[in-house]
Short mmCIF file of C-alpha atoms in Angstrom, two decimals:
data_model
loop_
_atom_site.label_atom_id
_atom_site.label_comp_id
_atom_site.label_asym_id
_atom_site.label_seq_id
_atom_site.Cartn_x
_atom_site.Cartn_y
_atom_site.Cartn_z
CA GLN A 1 8.49 -17.28 16.47
CA VAL A 2 9.60 -14.58 18.78
CA GLN A 3 10.05 -10.90 16.73
CA LEU A 4 10.78 -7.69 17.92
CA VAL A 5 11.08 -4.27 15.98
CA GLU A 6 12.44 -0.82 17.67
CA SER A 7 11.78 2.41 16.57
CA GLY A 8 12.24 5.83 18.07
CA GLY A 9 16.15 6.03 17.16
CA GLY A 10 17.60 9.17 15.91
CA LEU A 11 19.65 12.84 16.39
CA ALA A 12 19.84 13.91 20.35
CA GLN A 13 22.55 16.71 21.30
CA ALA A 14 23.69 16.15 24.71
CA GLY A 15 21.39 16.64 27.40
CA GLY A 16 18.87 15.87 25.15
CA SER A 17 16.00 12.99 25.53
CA LEU A 18 15.22 10.10 23.25
CA ARG A 19 12.49 7.17 23.88
CA LEU A 20 13.15 3.61 22.24
CA SER A 21 9.92 1.42 21.49
CA CYS A 22 10.61 -2.04 21.04
CA ALA A 23 7.32 -4.14 19.36
CA VAL A 24 7.05 -7.62 20.48
CA SER A 25 5.35 -10.23 18.95
CA GLY A 26 4.66 -14.33 18.54
CA GLY A 27 5.32 -15.09 21.73
CA THR A 28 3.67 -14.62 25.62
CA PHE A 29 5.03 -11.23 26.00
CA SER A 30 4.21 -11.12 30.16
CA GLU A 31 6.49 -14.43 29.96
CA TYR A 32 9.83 -13.00 28.69
CA VAL A 33 12.87 -11.23 30.20
CA LEU A 34 13.71 -8.36 28.02
CA GLY A 35 16.54 -6.34 27.77
CA TRP A 36 18.11 -2.68 25.92
CA PHE A 37 21.50 -3.34 24.65
CA ARG A 38 23.76 -1.28 22.59
CA GLN A 39 27.08 -1.64 20.31
CA ALA A 40 29.69 1.45 19.47
CA PRO A 41 31.58 0.87 16.71
CA GLY A 42 35.10 -1.26 18.02
CA LYS A 43 33.29 -2.41 21.11
CA GLU A 44 31.14 -5.31 22.58
CA ARG A 45 27.24 -5.24 23.24
CA GLU A 46 26.55 -4.52 26.22
CA LEU A 47 23.32 -4.62 28.65
CA VAL A 48 21.83 -0.96 29.04
CA ALA A 49 19.41 -1.76 30.97
CA GLY A 50 17.32 -5.31 31.71
CA ILE A 51 13.96 -6.19 33.04
CA SER A 52 11.87 -8.47 34.76
CA ALA A 53 8.71 -10.57 33.17
CA THR A 54 6.35 -9.27 35.18
CA GLY A 55 7.76 -5.52 35.59
CA SER A 56 8.91 -5.60 38.76
CA PHE A 57 12.75 -6.16 39.04
CA GLU A 58 15.00 -3.83 36.58
CA ASP A 59 18.61 -3.35 36.61
CA TYR A 60 21.08 -0.76 35.26
CA ALA A 61 24.39 -0.28 33.36
CA ASP A 62 26.42 1.74 35.98
CA SER A 63 26.58 3.93 33.14
CA VAL A 64 23.08 4.91 32.80
CA GLN A 65 22.21 4.34 35.78
CA GLY A 66 19.96 7.26 37.27
CA ARG A 67 19.27 8.79 33.43
CA PHE A 68 17.51 5.78 31.33
CA THR A 69 14.63 3.86 32.45
CA ILE A 70 13.45 0.74 30.85
CA SER A 71 10.11 0.02 31.29
CA ARG A 72 7.21 -2.44 29.95
CA ASP A 73 3.40 -2.58 28.65
CA ASN A 74 2.31 -5.93 28.78
CA ALA A 75 -0.86 -5.23 27.65
CA LYS A 76 0.87 -3.41 24.31
CA SER A 77 3.27 -6.54 24.23
CA THR A 78 5.99 -2.82 24.12
CA LEU A 79 9.19 -2.44 25.66
CA TYR A 80 10.05 0.85 26.41
CA LEU A 81 14.01 3.01 27.03
CA GLN A 82 13.63 6.24 28.63
CA MET A 83 16.74 7.81 26.96
CA ASP A 84 17.26 11.62 29.72
CA SER A 85 20.48 13.79 29.87
CA LEU A 86 21.95 12.12 27.03
CA LYS A 87 26.01 12.12 26.73
CA PRO A 88 27.85 11.92 23.27
CA GLU A 89 29.12 8.21 25.04
CA ASP A 90 25.52 6.95 24.66
CA THR A 91 26.02 7.11 20.98
CA ALA A 92 25.65 2.96 19.81
CA LEU A 93 23.47 0.84 18.11
CA TYR A 94 21.15 -0.54 20.05
CA TYR A 95 18.76 -3.34 20.16
CA CYS A 96 15.91 -4.71 22.25
CA ALA A 97 16.36 -8.35 23.41
CA ALA A 98 14.05 -10.89 24.81
CA TYR A 99 14.76 -15.06 26.39
CA HIS A 100 11.68 -16.92 28.10
CA THR A 101 12.05 -17.04 31.95
CA MET A 102 10.06 -15.67 34.73
CA GLY A 103 13.12 -15.00 36.49
CA GLN A 104 15.55 -11.93 37.13
CA PRO A 105 17.29 -10.26 33.84
CA SER A 106 20.76 -11.51 32.81
CA SER A 107 23.42 -9.10 32.27
CA GLY A 108 25.55 -11.99 29.57
CA VAL A 109 24.41 -11.02 25.83
CA ARG A 110 24.31 -15.17 25.29
CA ASN A 111 21.77 -15.86 27.40
CA TYR A 112 18.69 -13.60 25.09
CA ASN A 113 18.04 -15.50 22.22
CA TYR A 114 15.71 -13.07 20.42
CA TRP A 115 17.39 -9.71 18.99
CA GLY A 116 15.84 -6.54 16.77
CA GLN A 117 17.46 -5.32 14.43
CA GLY A 118 18.53 -2.47 16.06
CA THR A 119 17.80 1.29 16.27
CA GLN A 120 21.12 4.26 15.75
CA VAL A 121 21.16 6.54 18.53
CA THR A 122 23.38 9.69 18.08
CA VAL A 123 24.18 11.98 20.41
CA SER A 124 26.29 15.04 19.28
CA SER A 125 27.88 17.70 21.46
#
C-alpha cells in the first residue's frame, strides 16, 4: 500500500514563498506519476502540478505557471512543490497524490488512487 505524507504548509504573506514536501512509501517510487492538488473551501479539487515517473515531464495549471515548481527526488522517494510569488488565491488545502504509470501525468483527480492527508497553505494579503 502506497502512503503519502505532506509537510511544509503554513502561513505566508503575499509575494512570499513556501516549499511543500511529500514523503512516499510502500511502492516503487520511480514508477509513479505524482501530482500536487489543492482544494479551497467551496471549490473543486484541482491539479496544481504533475510530474512524470522519470521526472522528464512537468505540467502546471495556468494559474501557477511561472510561480510554482514541481520536482521529485527518486533517491529519497520525495516529491516537492516550490511555491514563489504567492497570492491570497493560492490559499487552499494542498494534497500530494500518485498513480502507477510510466506515462505523462493526468490532470484528472480520478486517475490518482493514492492520496496524502493534505497540508494547509494560507496566504495573507
